[in-house]
Amino acid sequence: MDSRKIVYKETAIVAVGELIGTALMIAVYAALGKFSGRVLWSAGAGCGVMIANYFVMAITVSIATDRARAGNPNGAKKLVQLSGVARLFLMAGVLGLGILLGAEVVALVVPLLFVRPTLFLAEFFRKKGDA
């Protein structure tokens, strides 16, 4: 399968998981009577940050894999390491900006936790031939 298709497919899976998790979190806020527009945009920002982070990570790993196959494993390793640090700082900056703009901190940060369970469930339901 083309590496771009894999990146898009995996990012779509993460996006669906993030959206479901974020919707459930917003439902909990509503059930507790704490729902507001601030919660909604905070949750959306947290969800968007994680989807963008995963997409950039997937692209970077795809490029690094191509570099390693072309005979440059050290360059591939450095690319992945640099990307990890850059993505971490960008996420911290965006989340910090959100907090400065008055975001609901819990609603902003909790979507960051939805990626791992999403990937776990995706693997659980993946067909054997898709590995």
Short mmCIF file of N, CA, C and O in Angstrom, two decimals:
data_model
loop_
_atom_site.label_atom_id
_atom_site.label_comp_id
_atom_site.label_asym_id
_atom_site.label_seq_id
_atom_site.Cartn_x
_atom_site.Cartn_y
_atom_site.Cartn_z
N MET A 1 0.84 -1.18 0.00
CA MET A 1 0.00 0.00 0.00
C MET A 1 0.89 1.24 0.00
O MET A 1 1.93 1.28 0.64
N ASP A 2 0.48 2.26 -0.72
CA ASP A 2 1.20 3.52 -0.79
C ASP A 2 1.31 4.14 0.61
O ASP A 2 0.34 4.14 1.37
N SER A 3 2.49 4.67 0.94
CA SER A 3 2.70 5.20 2.29
C SER A 3 1.77 6.37 2.60
O SER A 3 1.35 6.56 3.74
N ARG A 4 1.41 7.17 1.59
CA ARG A 4 0.48 8.28 1.83
C ARG A 4 -0.90 7.76 2.21
O ARG A 4 -1.54 8.32 3.10
N LYS A 5 -1.32 6.69 1.58
CA LYS A 5 -2.63 6.11 1.92
C LYS A 5 -2.62 5.57 3.35
O LYS A 5 -3.60 5.70 4.08
N ILE A 6 -1.51 4.98 3.76
CA ILE A 6 -1.38 4.47 5.12
C ILE A 6 -1.46 5.62 6.12
O ILE A 6 -2.16 5.54 7.13
N VAL A 7 -0.75 6.71 5.83
CA VAL A 7 -0.76 7.88 6.71
C VAL A 7 -2.18 8.40 6.85
O VAL A 7 -2.66 8.68 7.96
N TYR A 8 -2.88 8.56 5.73
CA TYR A 8 -4.26 9.08 5.77
C TYR A 8 -5.20 8.13 6.51
O TYR A 8 -6.04 8.56 7.30
N LYS A 9 -5.04 6.84 6.25
CA LYS A 9 -5.92 5.85 6.89
C LYS A 9 -5.71 5.84 8.40
O LYS A 9 -6.68 5.87 9.17
N GLU A 10 -4.46 5.79 8.84
CA GLU A 10 -4.18 5.76 10.27
C GLU A 10 -4.59 7.06 10.95
O GLU A 10 -5.11 7.04 12.07
N THR A 11 -4.38 8.19 10.28
CA THR A 11 -4.80 9.46 10.85
C THR A 11 -6.32 9.53 10.94
O THR A 11 -6.86 10.06 11.93
N ALA A 12 -7.02 8.98 9.96
CA ALA A 12 -8.48 8.97 10.02
C ALA A 12 -8.97 8.13 11.20
O ALA A 12 -9.92 8.52 11.89
N ILE A 13 -8.31 7.02 11.45
CA ILE A 13 -8.67 6.18 12.61
C ILE A 13 -8.48 6.95 13.90
O ILE A 13 -9.35 6.96 14.78
N VAL A 14 -7.34 7.62 14.03
CA VAL A 14 -7.07 8.41 15.23
C VAL A 14 -8.07 9.56 15.35
O VAL A 14 -8.57 9.85 16.43
N ALA A 15 -8.39 10.20 14.23
CA ALA A 15 -9.34 11.31 14.25
C ALA A 15 -10.71 10.85 14.73
O ALA A 15 -11.35 11.53 15.56
N VAL A 16 -11.16 9.71 14.25
CA VAL A 16 -12.46 9.18 14.68
C VAL A 16 -12.44 8.88 16.18
O VAL A 16 -13.36 9.24 16.92
N GLY A 17 -11.38 8.25 16.64
CA GLY A 17 -11.25 7.95 18.07
C GLY A 17 -11.21 9.21 18.91
O GLY A 17 -11.85 9.29 19.97
N GLU A 18 -10.46 10.21 18.45
CA GLU A 18 -10.39 11.49 19.17
C GLU A 18 -11.76 12.15 19.22
O GLU A 18 -12.17 12.67 20.26
N LEU A 19 -12.47 12.15 18.10
CA LEU A 19 -13.79 12.79 18.06
C LEU A 19 -14.79 12.07 18.96
O LEU A 19 -15.58 12.72 19.66
N ILE A 20 -14.74 10.74 18.97
CA ILE A 20 -15.64 9.98 19.84
C ILE A 20 -15.29 10.26 21.31
O ILE A 20 -16.18 10.52 22.13
N GLY A 21 -14.03 10.19 21.65
CA GLY A 21 -13.61 10.45 23.02
C GLY A 21 -13.96 11.86 23.47
O GLY A 21 -14.45 12.08 24.58
N THR A 22 -13.75 12.82 22.58
CA THR A 22 -14.06 14.21 22.91
C THR A 22 -15.57 14.40 23.07
O THR A 22 -16.02 15.10 23.98
N ALA A 23 -16.35 13.76 22.21
CA ALA A 23 -17.80 13.85 22.34
C ALA A 23 -18.28 13.24 23.66
O ALA A 23 -19.16 13.81 24.33
N LEU A 24 -17.68 12.12 24.05
CA LEU A 24 -18.04 11.52 25.34
C LEU A 24 -17.65 12.43 26.50
O LEU A 24 -18.41 12.57 27.47
N MET A 25 -16.50 13.08 26.39
CA MET A 25 -16.08 13.99 27.44
C MET A 25 -17.04 15.17 27.54
O MET A 25 -17.43 15.58 28.64
N ILE A 26 -17.45 15.71 26.41
CA ILE A 26 -18.40 16.82 26.41
C ILE A 26 -19.74 16.37 26.99
O ILE A 26 -20.39 17.12 27.73
N ALA A 27 -20.14 15.14 26.71
CA ALA A 27 -21.38 14.61 27.29
C ALA A 27 -21.28 14.52 28.81
O ALA A 27 -22.26 14.80 29.51
N VAL A 28 -20.11 14.17 29.31
CA VAL A 28 -19.91 14.13 30.76
C VAL A 28 -20.03 15.54 31.34
O VAL A 28 -20.67 15.74 32.37
N TYR A 29 -19.42 16.50 30.68
CA TYR A 29 -19.57 17.89 31.13
C TYR A 29 -21.04 18.29 31.16
O TYR A 29 -21.50 18.94 32.10
N ALA A 30 -21.79 17.92 30.11
CA ALA A 30 -23.20 18.27 30.05
C ALA A 30 -23.99 17.58 31.16
O ALA A 30 -24.85 18.18 31.79
N ALA A 31 -23.67 16.31 31.41
CA ALA A 31 -24.37 15.55 32.45
C ALA A 31 -24.10 16.15 33.84
O ALA A 31 -24.97 16.11 34.71
N LEU A 32 -22.92 16.72 34.02
CA LEU A 32 -22.58 17.34 35.30
C LEU A 32 -23.07 18.79 35.39
O LEU A 32 -22.88 19.44 36.42
N GLY A 33 -23.67 19.29 34.30
CA GLY A 33 -24.16 20.66 34.29
C GLY A 33 -23.05 21.69 34.15
O GLY A 33 -23.25 22.86 34.48
N LYS A 34 -21.91 21.29 33.64
CA LYS A 34 -20.75 22.18 33.52
C LYS A 34 -20.46 22.57 32.07
O LYS A 34 -19.46 23.22 31.79
N PHE A 35 -21.33 22.17 31.14
CA PHE A 35 -21.08 22.44 29.73
C PHE A 35 -21.23 23.93 29.43
O PHE A 35 -22.13 24.59 29.93
N SER A 36 -20.31 24.43 28.59
CA SER A 36 -20.39 25.83 28.14
C SER A 36 -19.66 25.93 26.80
O SER A 36 -19.02 24.97 26.35
N GLY A 37 -19.76 27.07 26.19
CA GLY A 37 -19.03 27.31 24.95
C GLY A 37 -17.53 27.21 25.15
O GLY A 37 -16.80 26.76 24.27
N ARG A 38 -17.09 27.62 26.32
CA ARG A 38 -15.67 27.54 26.65
C ARG A 38 -15.19 26.09 26.68
O ARG A 38 -14.11 25.76 26.18
N VAL A 39 -16.01 25.21 27.24
CA VAL A 39 -15.68 23.78 27.26
C VAL A 39 -15.62 23.25 25.83
O VAL A 39 -14.71 22.49 25.47
N LEU A 40 -16.57 23.66 25.00
CA LEU A 40 -16.64 23.18 23.62
C LEU A 40 -15.40 23.57 22.83
O LEU A 40 -14.77 22.73 22.18
N TRP A 41 -15.00 24.85 22.88
CA TRP A 41 -13.84 25.23 22.08
C TRP A 41 -12.54 24.69 22.68
O TRP A 41 -11.60 24.39 21.94
N SER A 42 -12.50 24.54 23.98
CA SER A 42 -11.31 23.95 24.61
C SER A 42 -11.15 22.49 24.19
O SER A 42 -10.05 22.06 23.83
N ALA A 43 -12.25 21.74 24.22
CA ALA A 43 -12.20 20.34 23.81
C ALA A 43 -11.85 20.22 22.33
O ALA A 43 -11.06 19.36 21.93
N GLY A 44 -12.42 21.09 21.51
CA GLY A 44 -12.11 21.07 20.09
C GLY A 44 -10.65 21.38 19.82
O GLY A 44 -10.02 20.76 18.95
N ALA A 45 -10.10 22.33 20.56
CA ALA A 45 -8.69 22.67 20.40
C ALA A 45 -7.79 21.50 20.80
O ALA A 45 -6.84 21.16 20.09
N GLY A 46 -8.09 20.88 21.93
CA GLY A 46 -7.29 19.72 22.37
C GLY A 46 -7.37 18.58 21.38
O GLY A 46 -6.36 17.94 21.05
N CYS A 47 -8.57 18.33 20.87
CA CYS A 47 -8.77 17.27 19.88
C CYS A 47 -8.00 17.59 18.59
O CYS A 47 -7.30 16.74 18.04
N GLY A 48 -8.10 18.83 18.13
CA GLY A 48 -7.40 19.23 16.91
C GLY A 48 -5.89 19.15 17.04
O GLY A 48 -5.20 18.73 16.11
N VAL A 49 -5.38 19.53 18.19
CA VAL A 49 -3.93 19.46 18.43
C VAL A 49 -3.45 18.02 18.33
O VAL A 49 -2.43 17.74 17.71
N MET A 50 -4.19 17.10 18.90
CA MET A 50 -3.75 15.70 18.87
C MET A 50 -3.86 15.09 17.48
O MET A 50 -3.00 14.31 17.08
N ILE A 51 -4.91 15.43 16.76
CA ILE A 51 -5.03 14.90 15.39
C ILE A 51 -3.89 15.44 14.53
O ILE A 51 -3.25 14.69 13.78
N ALA A 52 -3.61 16.75 14.63
CA ALA A 52 -2.51 17.34 13.87
C ALA A 52 -1.17 16.74 14.28
O ALA A 52 -0.33 16.44 13.42
N ASN A 53 -0.97 16.53 15.57
CA ASN A 53 0.27 15.93 16.06
C ASN A 53 0.46 14.54 15.47
O ASN A 53 1.54 14.19 15.00
N TYR A 54 -0.59 13.74 15.49
CA TYR A 54 -0.49 12.38 14.97
C TYR A 54 -0.21 12.39 13.47
O TYR A 54 0.61 11.62 12.97
N PHE A 55 -0.88 13.29 12.75
CA PHE A 55 -0.69 13.38 11.30
C PHE A 55 0.76 13.74 10.97
O PHE A 55 1.38 13.11 10.12
N VAL A 56 1.30 14.74 11.65
CA VAL A 56 2.69 15.14 11.40
C VAL A 56 3.65 14.03 11.78
O VAL A 56 4.63 13.76 11.07
N MET A 57 3.37 13.34 12.88
CA MET A 57 4.21 12.21 13.27
C MET A 57 4.19 11.10 12.21
O MET A 57 5.23 10.56 11.85
N ALA A 58 3.02 10.80 11.70
CA ALA A 58 2.90 9.75 10.68
C ALA A 58 3.64 10.12 9.40
O ALA A 58 4.32 9.28 8.80
N ILE A 59 3.53 11.37 9.00
CA ILE A 59 4.26 11.83 7.81
C ILE A 59 5.77 11.73 8.04
O ILE A 59 6.52 11.25 7.19
N THR A 60 6.21 12.17 9.21
CA THR A 60 7.64 12.13 9.53
C THR A 60 8.18 10.71 9.53
O THR A 60 9.25 10.44 8.98
N VAL A 61 7.45 9.79 10.12
CA VAL A 61 7.89 8.40 10.15
C VAL A 61 7.91 7.81 8.74
O VAL A 61 8.82 7.05 8.39
N SER A 62 6.95 8.19 7.92
CA SER A 62 6.94 7.72 6.54
C SER A 62 8.16 8.22 5.78
O SER A 62 8.82 7.45 5.06
N ILE A 63 8.49 9.49 5.94
CA ILE A 63 9.68 10.05 5.29
C ILE A 63 10.95 9.40 5.84
O ILE A 63 11.87 9.06 5.08
N ALA A 64 11.00 9.18 7.15
CA ALA A 64 12.17 8.56 7.76
C ALA A 64 12.35 7.12 7.26
O ALA A 64 13.48 6.68 7.04
N THR A 65 11.25 6.43 7.09
CA THR A 65 11.32 5.06 6.57
C THR A 65 11.90 5.06 5.16
O THR A 65 12.75 4.22 4.83
N ASP A 66 11.47 6.01 4.33
CA ASP A 66 12.02 6.12 2.98
C ASP A 66 13.51 6.42 3.01
O ASP A 66 14.28 5.86 2.23
N ARG A 67 13.92 7.29 3.93
CA ARG A 67 15.35 7.61 4.06
C ARG A 67 16.15 6.38 4.50
O ARG A 67 17.25 6.14 4.00
N ALA A 68 15.61 5.64 5.44
CA ALA A 68 16.32 4.45 5.92
C ALA A 68 16.45 3.42 4.82
O ALA A 68 17.50 2.78 4.68
N ARG A 69 15.40 3.24 4.04
CA ARG A 69 15.45 2.29 2.92
C ARG A 69 16.45 2.73 1.86
O ARG A 69 17.02 1.90 1.15
N ALA A 70 16.64 4.05 1.74
CA ALA A 70 17.58 4.58 0.74
C ALA A 70 19.02 4.53 1.24
O ALA A 70 19.92 4.97 0.54
N GLY A 71 19.24 4.01 2.44
CA GLY A 71 20.59 3.83 2.93
C GLY A 71 21.06 4.91 3.90
O GLY A 71 22.25 5.06 4.11
N ASN A 72 20.14 5.67 4.47
CA ASN A 72 20.51 6.72 5.41
C ASN A 72 19.78 6.52 6.75
O ASN A 72 18.94 7.34 7.13
N PRO A 73 20.10 5.46 7.48
CA PRO A 73 19.39 5.21 8.74
C PRO A 73 19.68 6.26 9.81
O PRO A 73 18.80 6.58 10.62
N ASN A 74 20.87 6.82 9.82
CA ASN A 74 21.17 7.86 10.81
C ASN A 74 20.37 9.12 10.55
O ASN A 74 19.88 9.76 11.49
N GLY A 75 20.23 9.49 9.30
CA GLY A 75 19.40 10.65 8.95
C GLY A 75 17.95 10.42 9.31
O GLY A 75 17.26 11.33 9.78
N ALA A 76 17.48 9.20 9.12
CA ALA A 76 16.10 8.86 9.48
C ALA A 76 15.89 8.97 10.99
O ALA A 76 14.89 9.53 11.45
N LYS A 77 16.85 8.47 11.74
CA LYS A 77 16.76 8.52 13.21
C LYS A 77 16.75 9.96 13.70
O LYS A 77 15.94 10.34 14.56
N LYS A 78 17.62 10.79 13.14
CA LYS A 78 17.69 12.19 13.53
C LYS A 78 16.39 12.93 13.18
O LYS A 78 15.93 13.77 13.95
N LEU A 79 15.83 12.61 12.03
CA LEU A 79 14.57 13.24 11.62
C LEU A 79 13.45 12.92 12.60
O LEU A 79 12.71 13.81 13.02
N VAL A 80 13.34 11.67 13.00
CA VAL A 80 12.29 11.27 13.95
C VAL A 80 12.52 11.93 15.31
O VAL A 80 11.57 12.42 15.94
N GLN A 81 13.77 11.98 15.76
CA GLN A 81 14.07 12.62 17.05
C GLN A 81 13.76 14.11 17.01
O GLN A 81 13.13 14.65 17.94
N LEU A 82 14.17 14.79 15.97
CA LEU A 82 13.92 16.22 15.83
C LEU A 82 12.42 16.49 15.75
O LEU A 82 11.91 17.42 16.38
N SER A 83 11.72 15.67 15.02
CA SER A 83 10.27 15.82 14.89
C SER A 83 9.59 15.66 16.24
O SER A 83 8.66 16.41 16.57
N GLY A 84 10.03 14.69 17.02
CA GLY A 84 9.42 14.46 18.33
C GLY A 84 9.57 15.67 19.24
O GLY A 84 8.61 16.10 19.89
N VAL A 85 10.76 16.24 19.26
CA VAL A 85 11.01 17.41 20.10
C VAL A 85 10.21 18.62 19.59
O VAL A 85 9.56 19.33 20.36
N ALA A 86 10.24 18.83 18.28
CA ALA A 86 9.52 19.97 17.69
C ALA A 86 8.02 19.86 17.93
O ALA A 86 7.36 20.84 18.30
N ARG A 87 7.47 18.66 17.75
CA ARG A 87 6.03 18.47 17.97
C ARG A 87 5.66 18.70 19.43
O ARG A 87 4.63 19.29 19.74
N LEU A 88 6.52 18.25 20.34
CA LEU A 88 6.27 18.45 21.77
C LEU A 88 6.23 19.94 22.11
O LEU A 88 5.32 20.40 22.81
N PHE A 89 7.21 20.70 21.61
CA PHE A 89 7.22 22.13 21.88
C PHE A 89 6.03 22.85 21.23
O PHE A 89 5.45 23.76 21.83
N LEU A 90 5.68 22.45 20.02
CA LEU A 90 4.52 23.06 19.36
C LEU A 90 3.23 22.77 20.12
O LEU A 90 2.39 23.66 20.30
N MET A 91 3.06 21.53 20.57
CA MET A 91 1.86 21.19 21.35
C MET A 91 1.83 21.99 22.64
O MET A 91 0.79 22.53 23.01
N ALA A 92 2.96 22.08 23.32
CA ALA A 92 3.01 22.85 24.57
C ALA A 92 2.69 24.31 24.31
O ALA A 92 1.96 24.95 25.08
N GLY A 93 3.20 24.86 23.21
CA GLY A 93 2.91 26.24 22.86
C GLY A 93 1.44 26.49 22.57
O GLY A 93 0.84 27.46 23.05
N VAL A 94 0.84 25.60 21.80
CA VAL A 94 -0.57 25.75 21.46
C VAL A 94 -1.44 25.58 22.71
O VAL A 94 -2.38 26.36 22.94
N LEU A 95 -1.12 24.60 23.53
CA LEU A 95 -1.90 24.40 24.76
C LEU A 95 -1.70 25.56 25.73
O LEU A 95 -2.65 26.01 26.38
N GLY A 96 -0.48 26.07 25.81
CA GLY A 96 -0.22 27.24 26.65
C GLY A 96 -1.00 28.46 26.16
O GLY A 96 -1.57 29.21 26.96
N LEU A 97 -1.03 28.64 24.85
CA LEU A 97 -1.82 29.73 24.28
C LEU A 97 -3.30 29.57 24.60
O LEU A 97 -3.98 30.54 24.94
N GLY A 98 -3.78 28.34 24.50
CA GLY A 98 -5.17 28.08 24.86
C GLY A 98 -5.48 28.45 26.29
O GLY A 98 -6.51 29.06 26.59
N ILE A 99 -4.58 28.11 27.18
CA ILE A 99 -4.76 28.44 28.60
C ILE A 99 -4.74 29.96 28.79
O ILE A 99 -5.56 30.51 29.53
N LEU A 100 -3.83 30.64 28.10
CA LEU A 100 -3.78 32.10 28.19
C LEU A 100 -5.06 32.74 27.65
O LEU A 100 -5.47 33.81 28.11
N LEU A 101 -5.68 32.10 26.67
CA LEU A 101 -6.92 32.63 26.09
C LEU A 101 -8.15 32.26 26.91
O LEU A 101 -9.28 32.60 26.54
N GLY A 102 -7.95 31.53 28.02
CA GLY A 102 -9.06 31.24 28.92
C GLY A 102 -9.72 29.89 28.70
O GLY A 102 -10.89 29.71 29.04
N ALA A 103 -8.99 28.94 28.18
CA ALA A 103 -9.55 27.62 27.94
C ALA A 103 -9.87 26.91 29.26
O ALA A 103 -9.25 27.18 30.29
N GLU A 104 -10.83 26.02 29.19
CA GLU A 104 -11.11 25.10 30.30
C GLU A 104 -9.99 24.06 30.26
O GLU A 104 -9.91 23.25 29.33
N VAL A 105 -9.11 24.08 31.23
CA VAL A 105 -7.87 23.30 31.19
C VAL A 105 -8.14 21.80 31.06
O VAL A 105 -7.50 21.12 30.26
N VAL A 106 -9.07 21.28 31.83
CA VAL A 106 -9.34 19.84 31.77
C VAL A 106 -9.87 19.45 30.39
O VAL A 106 -9.42 18.46 29.80
N ALA A 107 -10.78 20.24 29.85
CA ALA A 107 -11.33 19.95 28.53
C ALA A 107 -10.28 20.09 27.44
O ALA A 107 -10.35 19.43 26.40
N LEU A 108 -9.28 20.92 27.66
CA LEU A 108 -8.21 21.11 26.70
C LEU A 108 -7.21 19.95 26.74
O LEU A 108 -6.72 19.51 25.70
N VAL A 109 -6.94 19.43 27.92
CA VAL A 109 -5.88 18.44 28.10
C VAL A 109 -6.36 17.00 27.96
O VAL A 109 -5.64 16.15 27.45
N VAL A 110 -7.58 16.70 28.39
CA VAL A 110 -8.06 15.31 28.37
C VAL A 110 -8.04 14.69 26.96
O VAL A 110 -7.67 13.51 26.83
N PRO A 111 -8.36 15.42 25.88
CA PRO A 111 -8.26 14.79 24.56
C PRO A 111 -6.86 14.29 24.20
O PRO A 111 -6.71 13.43 23.33
N LEU A 112 -5.84 14.77 24.90
CA LEU A 112 -4.49 14.28 24.65
C LEU A 112 -4.35 12.81 25.07
O LEU A 112 -3.43 12.13 24.62
N LEU A 113 -5.25 12.35 25.88
CA LEU A 113 -5.18 10.97 26.39
C LEU A 113 -5.92 9.97 25.51
O LEU A 113 -5.84 8.77 25.78
N PHE A 114 -6.62 10.41 24.49
CA PHE A 114 -7.47 9.51 23.71
C PHE A 114 -6.74 8.76 22.59
O PHE A 114 -7.27 7.81 22.03
N VAL A 115 -5.54 9.17 22.23
CA VAL A 115 -4.84 8.54 21.11
C VAL A 115 -4.46 7.10 21.42
O VAL A 115 -4.72 6.19 20.62
N ARG A 116 -3.86 6.85 22.55
CA ARG A 116 -3.42 5.48 22.88
C ARG A 116 -4.58 4.48 22.94
O ARG A 116 -4.47 3.40 22.38
N PRO A 117 -5.67 4.79 23.65
CA PRO A 117 -6.80 3.85 23.63
C PRO A 117 -7.36 3.63 22.23
O PRO A 117 -7.75 2.51 21.87
N THR A 118 -7.36 4.68 21.42
CA THR A 118 -7.84 4.56 20.04
C THR A 118 -6.95 3.59 19.26
O THR A 118 -7.45 2.70 18.56
N LEU A 119 -5.64 3.76 19.37
CA LEU A 119 -4.73 2.88 18.65
C LEU A 119 -4.82 1.44 19.17
O LEU A 119 -4.74 0.49 18.39
N PHE A 120 -5.01 1.28 20.47
CA PHE A 120 -5.18 -0.06 21.04
C PHE A 120 -6.42 -0.73 20.46
O PHE A 120 -6.37 -1.88 20.03
N LEU A 121 -7.53 -0.02 20.47
CA LEU A 121 -8.77 -0.59 19.94
C LEU A 121 -8.68 -0.84 18.44
O LEU A 121 -9.20 -1.84 17.94
N ALA A 122 -8.00 0.04 17.72
CA ALA A 122 -7.83 -0.16 16.27
C ALA A 122 -7.05 -1.44 16.00
O ALA A 122 -7.37 -2.20 15.09
N GLU A 123 -6.01 -1.69 16.78
CA GLU A 123 -5.23 -2.93 16.62
C GLU A 123 -6.06 -4.16 16.98
O GLU A 123 -5.92 -5.21 16.36
N PHE A 124 -6.89 -4.01 17.98
CA PHE A 124 -7.73 -5.12 18.42
C PHE A 124 -8.69 -5.56 17.31
O PHE A 124 -8.94 -6.75 17.15
N PHE A 125 -9.19 -4.60 16.56
CA PHE A 125 -10.16 -4.90 15.51
C PHE A 125 -9.54 -5.02 14.12
O PHE A 125 -10.25 -5.29 13.16
N ARG A 126 -8.24 -4.83 14.02
CA ARG A 126 -7.56 -4.90 12.71
C ARG A 126 -7.56 -6.35 12.21
O ARG A 126 -7.36 -7.29 12.96
N LYS A 127 -7.73 -6.48 10.90
CA LYS A 127 -7.67 -7.82 10.28
C LYS A 127 -6.22 -8.26 10.23
O LYS A 127 -5.31 -7.46 10.15
N LYS A 128 -6.01 -9.56 10.22
CA LYS A 128 -4.64 -10.09 10.22
C LYS A 128 -3.84 -9.64 9.00
O LYS A 128 -2.66 -9.41 9.10
N GLY A 129 -4.45 -9.52 7.85
CA GLY A 129 -3.75 -9.13 6.63
C GLY A 129 -3.38 -7.66 6.58
O GLY A 129 -2.58 -7.24 5.75
N ASP A 130 -3.94 -6.82 7.47
CA ASP A 130 -3.68 -5.39 7.46
C ASP A 130 -2.45 -4.98 8.24
O ASP A 130 -2.11 -3.82 8.29
N ALA A 131 -1.78 -5.90 8.88
CA ALA A 131 -0.67 -5.55 9.77
C ALA A 131 0.48 -4.93 9.08
O ALA A 131 0.81 -4.83 8.06
#
